[in-house]
Amino acid sequence: MTMNLAVLIKQVPDSDEVKMDPEKGTMIREGVSSIINPLDLNALEAAVGISKAFGGRVTVLTMGPSQAEEALREAIALGADRAILLSDRAFAGADSWATSLVLAETLRKTGPYDIVLAGEKATDGETGQVGPEVAALMGYNLATYVSFLDAGPRGVSVKCTVEEGTLYQWIPLPCLLTVLNDLNEPSLPTLAGKKKARRAEILKLGLAELGLTRENVGLLGSPTRVVRIETPKITRQTEFFSARDLERGIDRVIDILKEAAVI
Amino acid sequence: MRKEDRNFQGILVFGETRSNKIHSVTYELTGKARNLADVKGCEVSVLLLAESLRDDPSDLFRFGADKVLVVQDPSLSIFNQGIAVNVLKAIIEAENPEILLAPATTIGRTVLPSVAAMLQTGLTADCTGLEIDPDSGLLLQTRPAIGGNVMATIKTPVHRPQMATVRPKTFRIPAPRNRTGTLIYPTLPKETFSSPIQSIHLQRAEGDGGNIQDRDCVVSGGKGLRRPEGFRLIKELAELIDAGVGASRPTVEAKWISYPHQVGLSGKVVAPKIYLAAGISGAVQHLAGMQTAQKIIAINKDPEAPIFRIADVALCGDLYDILPRLIERIRVERCERNG
Ligand SMILES: Cc1cc2nc3c(=O)[nH]c(=O)nc-3n(C[C@H](O)[C@H](O)[C@H](O)COP(=O)(O)OP(=O)(O)OC[C@H]3O[C@@H](n4cnc5c(N)ncnc54)[C@H](O)[C@@H]3O)c2cc1C
């Protein structure tokens, strides 16, 4: 058999470069480069590995603005065979539910798929919801926090990292797996891959092509609404000790430890 | 589902059990749900899934539950997302809660989005604040956004239930009160307990030093340790005062210490009595994991370090000078007390 694989990816700001405007509480976007969400690279690496072992095709898809095409080309350089960009004005402002709807509809229209992979969460939103929501909308079997996998023709054996330890599960196909970075070491793009990426045709789909209605996608289709954004302000009465005062500072720490009955 | 579809009422807490025992986050969420329910004037129900519960579920009444639903089945001995989703969905369809709260654990973060998608409703992950809007009666869900740099408050105006997950240790367990409620063992159709997914085995990991979230004190080290061996000093102090060992993200990334020790936005939230941070600058993402500690002690050589702004006691100097002195003083105190 051959495997039809899909990887859900997201373009995120290179996290260490995020700078905030302290007055406005908004993100300063100038000069901030974008990368593929790191855990999505682990998902892609696994998909490429499975397709090499079984034969098959890896499709990467992302919903985002037209710049997200860069992320898709990078994914092709890393071994993906086909890339789909889901871009439409109407998709803007989507929460995780409205995002998942578009991704699920795309999987339905371009599939069927045997295994869909995604990073456990994205470094920007950190909700970790899109993977499980897409799985539910597709009726796929879901596994999350996957740190090891062994794919077979009927299903995937996975190890999931949970609070208590490691959970061993068998997930029949079709399935969606969200992965952690222990899964593998993502490879670097090859020269041949980069060439292929430059020439690759990116399939672009919008509202009309997916047959969705405006009311179901983007901000309009999102069950959640942002009420307000605030910059957290936390201050305490600080007792400050330096240089010659340090001995007194250590006294204070000892007092606190005694009050808490630690010593 | 939309609010006009059914008569949605009350708050349901999707409790967490581990090895047939009620996990503390269940109490934290029950207490929070009680506060919200008192504002709304509604009931709090708590759902527990277990193979065969070893704790007394009626204990939850004292922490704010009006009703506790215990679903027990042999298939629930190891977590199976397929079955957990079936059970939660069945209970939601019977109870029609207006609000559903769950822990942002690996279980909650797997089951809740699955159920939210099936019911076509909104879900807010990792909330740090939950309130009832006095005008609309809606649940206001506050969570860190844009890499923890801002707090976003989110609502779900028309879809039901309004769903949120909360990380353990975000809310405190309230003092128990003298109150009672109804204990129910619902019977669900047999197919609820079957799923194509097979949970084969749970291999329990004995982490080094246990979970830092359960400790009264946490001593953390950051990049300012400058080398992996620096954590020996941190561990020495931690052992002396029976504290857990925490760490900032860069030290985990550099593999000086393992991930379960990471405190912060992408690590754990801790709310100990005492949090001592050495060589940690105090980035918002780190603060997100420790700012609710009762007392914060910070050691940093930079007088402008942001960690000092939220510290109760700021010791400005070289940690390799201060920590050994502090350790020595504690030893002396101990001897004096014992001798
Ligand atoms: C999406 C996202 C999620 C993140 N999640 C987390 C998270 O969960 N946890 C986390 O910690 N970070 C997280 N970060 C990273 C965070 O932004 C900071 O980069 C990180 O917390 C800094 O770690 P640090 O304080 O150890 O290092 P630094 O910022 O490099 O600070 C080192 C400090 O040590 C002091 N120092 C140096 N030498 C000495 C000495 N000899 N004695 C005393 N003090 C000394 C310095 O003055 C400095 O203040 C996240 C970032 C992003 C974007």
XYZ file of C-alpha atoms and ligand atoms in Angstrom:
655
model
C 0.000 0.000 0.000
C 1.013 3.610 -0.298
C 0.314 6.228 2.330
C -1.376 9.519 1.696
C -0.060 11.924 4.306
C -0.851 15.511 5.237
C 0.945 17.907 7.540
C -0.724 20.986 9.041
C 1.796 23.776 9.410
C 1.729 27.324 10.723
C 4.006 30.236 10.063
C 4.920 31.945 13.347
C 7.129 34.884 14.313
C 10.671 33.828 15.179
C 9.760 33.759 18.861
C 12.893 35.200 20.390
C 12.533 38.261 18.225
C 9.035 39.221 19.353
C 9.077 42.742 20.703
C 6.149 44.477 22.276
C 5.211 48.115 22.182
C 4.898 48.587 25.955
C 2.534 51.558 25.558
C 0.082 50.089 23.068
C 0.433 46.434 24.043
C 0.730 45.480 20.389
C 3.342 43.421 18.624
C 6.069 45.251 16.749
C 6.108 43.406 13.452
C 8.791 45.337 11.611
C 11.946 43.349 11.154
C 10.533 40.220 12.768
C 11.221 37.210 10.584
C 8.867 34.271 10.268
C 9.624 30.602 10.656
C 7.713 27.342 10.429
C 6.401 26.524 13.892
C 9.200 24.295 15.270
C 6.989 21.326 16.246
C 5.483 21.317 12.733
C 8.974 20.508 11.451
C 8.958 17.372 13.602
C 5.555 16.498 12.132
C 6.875 17.029 8.597
C 9.996 14.978 9.259
C 7.850 12.079 10.457
C 5.529 12.337 7.446
C 8.427 12.328 4.975
C 9.884 9.313 6.773
C 6.606 7.371 6.559
C 6.160 8.219 2.879
C 9.700 7.019 2.153
C 9.048 3.736 3.949
C 5.676 2.995 2.335
C 5.666 5.067 -0.800
C 3.121 7.815 -0.909
C 2.701 11.522 -0.956
C 3.103 14.261 1.642
C 0.830 17.288 1.337
C 1.513 20.326 3.527
C -1.235 22.795 4.183
C -1.412 26.089 5.945
C -4.042 28.727 6.445
C -2.586 32.193 6.476
C -1.764 35.338 4.554
C -0.019 35.121 1.175
C 3.416 35.379 2.863
C 2.772 31.934 4.327
C 3.755 30.652 0.883
C 7.380 30.924 2.076
C 6.677 28.385 4.802
C 5.151 26.021 2.262
C 8.170 26.312 -0.051
C 10.445 25.570 2.868
C 8.343 22.485 3.610
C 8.795 21.330 0.021
C 12.553 21.837 0.361
C 12.312 19.568 3.404
C 10.631 16.775 1.459
C 6.920 17.570 1.046
C 5.461 16.706 -2.374
C 2.553 19.101 -2.573
C 1.641 22.374 -0.867
C -1.700 24.048 -0.345
C -2.151 27.635 0.785
C -5.526 28.506 2.272
C -5.750 32.209 1.927
C -8.784 34.436 1.735
C -9.754 37.762 3.268
C -12.770 35.992 4.730
C -10.492 33.677 6.770
C -9.012 36.568 8.776
C -9.599 36.706 12.514
C -10.376 32.996 12.806
C -10.214 31.340 16.222
C -9.185 27.709 16.547
C -12.648 26.393 15.628
C -12.944 28.473 12.450
C -9.351 27.586 11.500
C -10.040 23.902 12.028
C -13.127 24.071 9.841
C -11.126 25.396 6.881
C -8.348 22.836 7.391
C -10.849 19.980 7.711
C -12.736 21.041 4.598
C -9.439 21.129 2.694
C -8.525 17.628 3.868
C -11.947 16.449 2.717
C -11.619 18.039 -0.719
C -8.003 17.007 -1.382
C -7.905 13.615 0.393
C -8.613 10.994 1.488
C -5.609 10.865 3.788
C -4.339 7.999 5.901
C -2.287 9.957 8.417
C -2.384 13.672 9.215
C 0.353 15.131 11.402
C 0.682 18.466 13.188
C 2.832 20.044 15.867
C 1.336 19.710 19.342
C 1.030 23.491 19.567
C 2.296 26.663 17.924
C 4.766 28.934 19.691
C 2.604 32.029 19.175
C -0.920 31.031 20.226
C 0.044 27.977 22.275
C -3.537 26.714 22.355
C -2.795 23.250 20.955
C -6.428 23.039 19.863
C -6.352 22.978 16.075
C -5.007 19.425 15.751
C -7.632 17.795 17.998
C -10.411 19.958 16.521
C -9.532 18.986 12.942
C -9.442 15.317 13.982
C -12.908 15.632 15.527
C -14.357 17.401 12.483
C -12.919 14.693 10.204
C -13.899 11.811 12.466
C -10.250 10.674 12.516
C -8.721 8.829 15.446
C -6.628 11.262 17.452
C -3.405 10.942 19.414
C -1.714 13.893 21.105
C 1.709 14.539 22.702
C 3.232 11.859 20.447
C 6.946 11.408 21.131
C 7.462 8.142 19.223
C 5.594 6.533 16.370
C 5.744 3.398 14.273
C 3.375 3.440 11.310
C 1.934 0.270 9.801
C -0.549 -0.351 6.993
C -3.551 -0.377 9.339
C -2.530 1.921 12.122
C 0.174 3.628 14.108
C 1.752 2.548 17.383
C 2.493 5.654 19.425
C 4.103 6.629 22.689
C 2.586 9.758 24.191
C 4.321 11.803 26.876
C 1.818 12.524 29.646
C 2.161 13.847 33.225
C 2.314 10.373 34.714
C 4.817 8.952 32.245
C 4.497 7.319 28.840
C 1.204 6.163 27.384
C 1.406 3.414 24.743
C -1.462 3.431 22.265
C -2.556 1.866 18.992
C -4.247 4.347 16.653
C -6.038 2.853 13.633
C -6.032 4.742 10.306
C -7.220 7.255 9.335
C -5.717 9.250 12.150
C -4.368 12.626 13.181
C -1.326 12.818 15.441
C 0.004 15.911 17.210
C 3.689 15.571 17.938
C 6.402 16.725 20.367
C 10.025 17.492 19.563
C 11.319 14.241 21.067
C 9.855 12.513 18.012
C 12.852 13.118 15.746
C 15.534 15.567 14.646
C 14.180 17.600 11.721
C 16.561 17.511 8.751
C 17.950 20.498 6.936
C 16.819 21.258 3.391
C 18.920 19.665 0.669
C 20.175 21.498 -2.387
C 17.890 19.417 -4.594
C 15.032 20.162 -2.229
C 15.628 23.893 -2.419
C 15.620 23.736 -6.213
C 12.389 21.798 -6.206
C 10.905 24.313 -3.776
C 11.683 27.241 -6.025
C 9.902 25.687 -8.983
C 7.043 24.101 -7.079
C 3.518 25.108 -7.820
C 1.561 26.103 -4.718
C -2.117 25.228 -4.847
C -4.127 28.188 -3.579
C -7.626 27.695 -2.276
C -10.075 30.233 -0.904
C -13.653 30.419 0.296
C -15.191 29.694 -3.119
C -12.942 26.737 -3.963
C -13.672 25.106 -0.620
C -17.398 25.688 -0.985
C -17.631 27.315 2.432
C -19.808 30.244 3.344
C -18.546 33.530 4.761
C -20.627 33.097 7.947
C -18.722 29.939 8.873
C -15.140 31.132 8.541
C -12.819 33.819 9.880
C -14.036 36.176 12.571
C -17.690 35.693 11.564
C -17.470 31.936 11.994
C -15.551 32.052 15.267
C -17.507 31.144 18.403
C -15.070 33.176 20.541
C -14.537 36.920 20.605
C -11.709 38.952 22.101
C -13.203 41.418 24.583
C -10.002 43.241 25.538
C -6.217 43.066 25.506
C -4.159 44.242 28.469
C -0.488 44.315 29.331
C 0.015 42.503 32.605
C 1.203 44.766 35.396
C 2.522 43.054 38.423
C 4.356 44.806 41.202
C 5.164 43.942 44.767
C 6.700 45.970 47.554
C 10.304 45.015 47.008
C 12.932 45.125 49.740
C 16.146 45.732 47.840
C 19.579 44.725 49.162
C 22.928 45.134 47.457
C 26.644 45.122 48.198
C 27.153 45.958 51.899
C 23.438 45.362 52.637
C 23.546 41.776 51.436
C 24.042 40.306 54.905
C 20.818 42.017 56.010
C 19.145 40.708 52.870
C 20.169 37.188 53.763
C 18.730 37.788 57.254
C 15.407 38.694 55.621
C 15.474 35.496 53.573
C 16.140 33.473 56.723
C 13.152 35.203 58.386
C 10.920 34.304 55.460
C 12.092 30.688 55.533
C 11.352 30.557 59.255
C 7.891 32.129 58.828
C 7.070 29.483 56.260
C 8.320 26.845 58.705
C 10.849 25.633 56.177
C 13.711 25.887 58.647
C -24.623 24.295 19.704
C -26.126 27.732 20.086
C -27.685 29.102 23.232
C -31.180 29.076 21.743
C -30.928 25.346 20.906
C -31.502 24.146 24.454
C -31.910 25.343 28.004
C -28.266 25.546 29.092
C -27.721 25.885 32.824
C -25.048 25.447 35.443
C -21.340 24.825 35.437
C -19.799 21.425 34.736
C -16.230 20.652 35.804
C -14.494 17.860 33.893
C -12.520 16.549 36.863
C -9.243 14.725 36.601
C -8.427 11.438 38.232
C -5.073 9.709 38.129
C -4.673 6.106 39.239
C -8.247 6.182 40.578
C -7.528 9.159 42.829
C -8.975 12.653 42.477
C -6.234 15.009 41.302
C -5.830 18.324 43.164
C -6.643 20.375 40.043
C -10.208 19.035 40.346
C -10.508 20.789 43.719
C -8.998 23.978 42.302
C -11.558 24.070 39.489
C -14.460 23.089 41.732
C -13.623 26.025 44.006
C -13.415 28.416 41.074
C -16.652 27.081 39.596
C -18.347 27.704 42.979
C -17.322 31.383 42.894
C -18.666 31.767 39.379
C -21.855 29.869 40.219
C -22.499 32.095 43.227
C -22.389 35.144 40.947
C -24.709 33.491 38.436
C -26.895 31.769 40.987
C -26.526 28.323 39.443
C -25.278 24.830 40.313
C -21.838 23.239 40.060
C -21.521 19.642 38.843
C -18.265 17.715 38.764
C -17.693 14.744 36.456
C -15.160 12.084 37.415
C -14.038 9.211 35.191
C -12.291 6.264 36.778
C -11.997 2.526 36.697
C -12.898 2.336 40.377
C -12.448 5.471 42.443
C -10.397 5.125 45.627
C -11.067 8.652 46.960
C -14.424 9.721 48.367
C -16.150 11.763 45.639
C -18.537 13.395 48.124
C -15.541 15.270 49.519
C -15.983 17.618 46.544
C -19.234 18.975 48.039
C -17.222 20.706 50.734
C -15.237 22.529 48.064
C -18.267 23.784 46.172
C -19.875 20.988 44.145
C -23.662 20.565 44.254
C -23.605 17.374 42.239
C -20.866 14.842 41.569
C -21.222 12.430 38.665
C -18.967 9.394 38.844
C -18.630 7.323 35.691
C -16.838 4.050 36.397
C -15.937 1.360 33.902
C -13.074 -1.120 33.476
C -12.232 0.593 30.157
C -11.268 3.742 32.085
C -8.246 2.161 33.772
C -5.867 3.839 31.296
C -6.775 7.112 29.587
C -8.379 6.556 26.196
C -9.262 9.771 24.375
C -11.946 8.078 22.285
C -13.811 6.841 25.347
C -13.276 9.991 27.404
C -14.748 12.077 24.570
C -17.760 9.731 24.319
C -18.426 9.985 28.059
C -18.023 13.750 28.297
C -20.220 14.280 25.253
C -22.942 12.037 26.672
C -22.871 13.896 30.000
C -22.971 17.304 28.303
C -25.960 16.195 26.251
C -27.748 15.088 29.419
C -26.776 18.017 31.634
C -26.659 20.911 29.126
C -24.161 22.981 31.110
C -23.812 26.631 30.237
C -20.126 26.575 31.195
C -17.620 23.718 31.049
C -14.263 23.943 32.838
C -11.439 21.429 32.552
C -7.817 21.183 33.593
C -5.258 22.134 30.936
C -3.478 18.828 31.413
C -2.632 16.431 28.594
C -6.058 14.875 29.172
C -8.024 18.136 29.223
C -6.090 19.527 26.294
C -6.977 16.431 24.266
C -10.591 15.848 25.252
C -11.856 19.455 25.401
C -10.910 20.547 21.862
C -12.341 17.308 20.477
C -15.643 17.912 22.237
C -15.654 21.646 21.386
C -15.305 20.840 17.693
C -18.081 18.228 17.796
C -20.454 20.580 19.603
C -19.386 23.541 17.444
C -18.511 25.807 20.298
C -15.633 27.974 21.466
C -12.816 26.918 23.765
C -10.175 29.046 25.462
C -6.998 27.259 26.521
C -4.875 27.886 29.604
C -7.015 30.563 31.235
C -5.398 32.427 34.112
C -8.530 34.332 35.039
C -12.242 33.475 34.899
C -15.024 35.881 35.769
C -18.691 36.412 35.117
C -19.525 39.578 33.219
C -22.082 41.310 35.465
C -24.049 42.706 32.502
C -24.314 39.741 30.169
C -23.694 36.868 32.584
C -21.110 35.552 30.116
C -17.903 33.840 31.156
C -14.923 36.164 30.682
C -11.856 34.042 29.987
C -8.435 35.647 30.371
C -5.321 34.037 28.949
C -1.799 35.067 28.005
C -1.496 35.862 24.287
C 1.235 36.841 21.850
C 3.898 34.821 23.611
C 2.670 35.893 27.037
C 3.322 39.564 26.374
C -0.316 40.524 26.771
C -3.409 39.183 28.481
C -6.407 38.659 26.228
C -9.920 38.408 27.628
C -12.199 36.247 25.530
C -15.893 35.399 25.557
C -18.164 32.966 23.755
C -21.316 35.029 23.184
C -23.759 32.636 21.504
C -22.288 29.130 21.410
C -22.741 26.706 24.309
C -21.274 25.453 26.461
C -18.707 28.198 27.031
C -15.568 26.112 27.436
C -12.228 26.857 29.085
C -9.181 24.949 30.273
C -7.088 26.062 33.253
C -3.565 24.961 34.099
C -3.029 23.259 37.460
C -2.047 25.611 40.316
C -3.637 28.622 38.630
C -6.373 28.836 41.272
C -6.095 27.997 44.938
C -8.132 25.268 46.557
C -10.687 27.050 48.793
C -11.074 26.253 52.475
C -13.546 23.363 52.859
C -17.040 24.276 54.037
C -19.762 22.311 55.665
C -22.050 21.565 52.741
C -23.458 18.549 50.921
C -24.817 17.618 47.531
C -25.977 14.778 45.326
C -23.759 11.883 44.316
C -24.774 10.166 41.081
C -23.412 7.138 39.251
C -24.855 7.632 35.749
C -25.361 4.576 33.575
C -24.304 5.120 29.997
C -24.891 2.858 26.992
C -22.284 0.126 26.522
C -20.967 1.597 23.252
C -19.863 4.728 25.138
C -17.001 2.655 26.515
C -15.626 1.402 23.222
C -13.260 3.133 20.835
C -11.123 2.102 17.861
C -8.158 3.508 19.805
C -6.411 1.024 22.074
C -4.667 2.201 25.223
C -2.153 -0.537 25.791
C -0.034 0.467 28.719
C 0.904 3.389 30.943
C 4.515 3.337 31.962
C 4.834 5.495 35.051
C 7.907 7.684 35.214
C 9.417 8.429 38.577
C 10.642 11.945 37.799
C 13.687 13.201 39.701
C 12.376 14.854 42.835
C 8.672 14.553 42.030
C 6.444 17.229 40.582
C 7.609 20.771 41.354
C 3.975 21.900 41.313
C 3.342 20.048 44.549
C 6.190 21.626 46.509
C 5.929 24.339 49.176
C 9.184 25.875 48.010
C 10.813 26.048 44.601
C 14.409 27.099 43.972
C 15.090 27.947 40.336
C 18.181 28.631 38.305
C 18.575 30.513 35.045
C 21.094 31.413 32.393
C 22.941 33.426 35.046
C 24.321 30.126 36.391
C 26.450 30.265 33.236
C 27.302 26.538 33.287
C 25.382 23.275 33.802
C 27.242 22.538 37.063
C 25.577 25.652 38.491
C 22.495 23.539 39.126
C 24.472 21.626 41.786
C 24.375 24.740 43.927
C 20.653 25.172 43.222
C 20.021 21.520 44.153
C 22.085 21.837 47.314
C 19.951 24.740 48.520
C 16.758 22.998 47.390
C 17.566 19.828 49.330
C 18.375 21.826 52.419
C 14.946 23.463 52.537
C 13.059 20.542 50.959
C 12.276 22.531 47.819
C 11.647 21.518 44.233
C 14.146 22.560 41.561
C 12.887 24.904 38.844
C 14.562 26.340 35.773
C 14.178 28.938 33.051
C 13.644 27.846 29.468
C 17.142 28.573 28.098
C 18.714 26.270 30.700
C 16.322 23.504 29.642
C 17.063 24.149 25.981
C 20.782 23.964 26.748
C 20.045 20.582 28.423
C 21.487 21.704 31.788
C 18.312 20.283 33.323
C 15.276 18.357 32.063
C 11.987 19.797 30.801
C 9.790 18.818 33.789
C 11.742 21.458 35.752
C 10.850 24.320 33.399
C 8.755 27.064 34.957
C 6.817 29.458 32.778
C 4.522 29.928 29.865
C 5.701 26.836 28.027
C 6.663 24.991 31.197
C 4.826 24.530 34.479
C 2.913 26.960 36.642
C 3.963 26.845 40.263
C 2.365 28.652 43.177
C 4.579 27.750 46.132
C 4.887 29.532 49.475
C 8.405 30.578 48.513
C 9.926 30.921 45.058
C 13.631 31.682 44.900
C 15.033 32.646 41.495
C 18.785 32.844 40.967
C 20.261 34.160 37.726
C 16.851 34.552 36.108
C 16.133 37.865 34.395
C 12.344 37.704 34.816
C 10.998 37.633 31.253
C 7.192 37.787 31.096
C 7.142 34.165 29.962
C 8.967 33.080 33.097
C 6.788 35.267 35.331
C 3.731 33.565 33.833
C 4.784 30.427 35.683
C 5.575 31.795 39.136
C 4.056 35.197 39.788
C 1.380 33.843 42.111
C 3.963 32.513 44.571
C 3.319 33.886 48.074
C 6.898 35.159 48.533
C 9.386 35.725 45.758
C 13.095 36.002 46.465
C 15.342 36.980 43.568
C 19.105 36.908 43.220
C 20.539 38.773 40.257
C 23.624 40.853 39.634
C 21.760 43.345 37.463
C 19.952 45.967 39.605
C 17.578 46.612 36.678
C 16.594 42.945 36.219
C 12.792 42.768 35.726
C 12.562 39.893 38.220
C 13.246 42.445 40.990
C 10.026 44.259 40.144
C 7.928 41.323 41.295
C 10.231 40.137 44.066
C 9.500 40.613 47.770
C 13.195 40.378 48.535
C 15.798 41.388 45.962
C 19.397 40.366 46.536
C 21.540 42.211 44.037
C 24.905 40.537 43.549
C 26.751 37.518 42.230
C 24.780 34.332 42.843
C 28.041 32.427 43.297
C 28.729 34.683 46.271
C 25.187 34.872 47.681
C 23.980 31.265 47.373
C 26.897 29.726 49.332
C 26.445 32.356 52.051
C 22.728 31.634 52.232
C 23.329 27.878 52.373
C 25.852 28.376 55.171
C 23.424 30.541 57.168
C 20.651 27.962 56.860
C 23.030 25.252 58.113
C 23.981 27.402 61.078
C 20.324 28.129 61.899
C 19.593 24.406 61.790
C 22.474 23.569 64.139
C 21.456 26.249 66.617
C 17.928 24.975 66.647
C 18.949 21.363 67.093
C 21.778 22.054 69.515
C 6.465 31.778 23.454
C 7.560 31.816 24.474
C 7.488 30.968 25.555
C 8.484 30.988 26.543
N 8.344 30.178 27.621
C 9.240 30.279 28.634
C 9.086 29.508 29.837
O 8.178 28.683 29.970
N 9.982 29.669 30.833
C 11.037 30.556 30.737
O 11.808 30.669 31.707
N 11.224 31.262 29.602
C 10.361 31.145 28.550
N 10.569 31.877 27.410
C 11.860 32.585 27.262
C 11.906 33.933 27.933
O 11.455 34.904 27.014
C 13.345 34.295 28.341
O 14.175 34.218 27.216
C 13.916 33.390 29.430
O 13.015 33.273 30.505
C 15.231 33.944 29.947
O 15.847 33.010 30.802
P 16.894 33.472 31.901
O 16.283 34.469 32.781
O 17.441 32.243 32.523
O 18.079 34.088 30.998
P 18.502 35.575 30.757
O 17.372 36.395 30.328
O 19.718 35.496 29.910
O 18.892 36.100 32.207
C 20.022 35.722 32.926
C 20.059 36.588 34.160
O 21.109 36.166 34.994
C 21.740 37.297 35.550
N 23.099 36.896 35.911
C 24.130 36.585 35.093
N 25.196 36.208 35.812
C 24.851 36.288 37.104
C 25.534 36.035 38.313
N 26.794 35.621 38.346
N 24.862 36.226 39.459
C 23.588 36.661 39.476
N 22.887 36.904 38.353
C 23.516 36.719 37.176
C 21.680 38.338 34.486
O 21.745 39.645 35.041
C 20.302 38.058 33.858
O 19.294 38.823 34.471
C 9.595 31.866 26.421
C 9.658 32.702 25.310
C 8.675 32.696 24.353
C 8.763 33.632 23.209
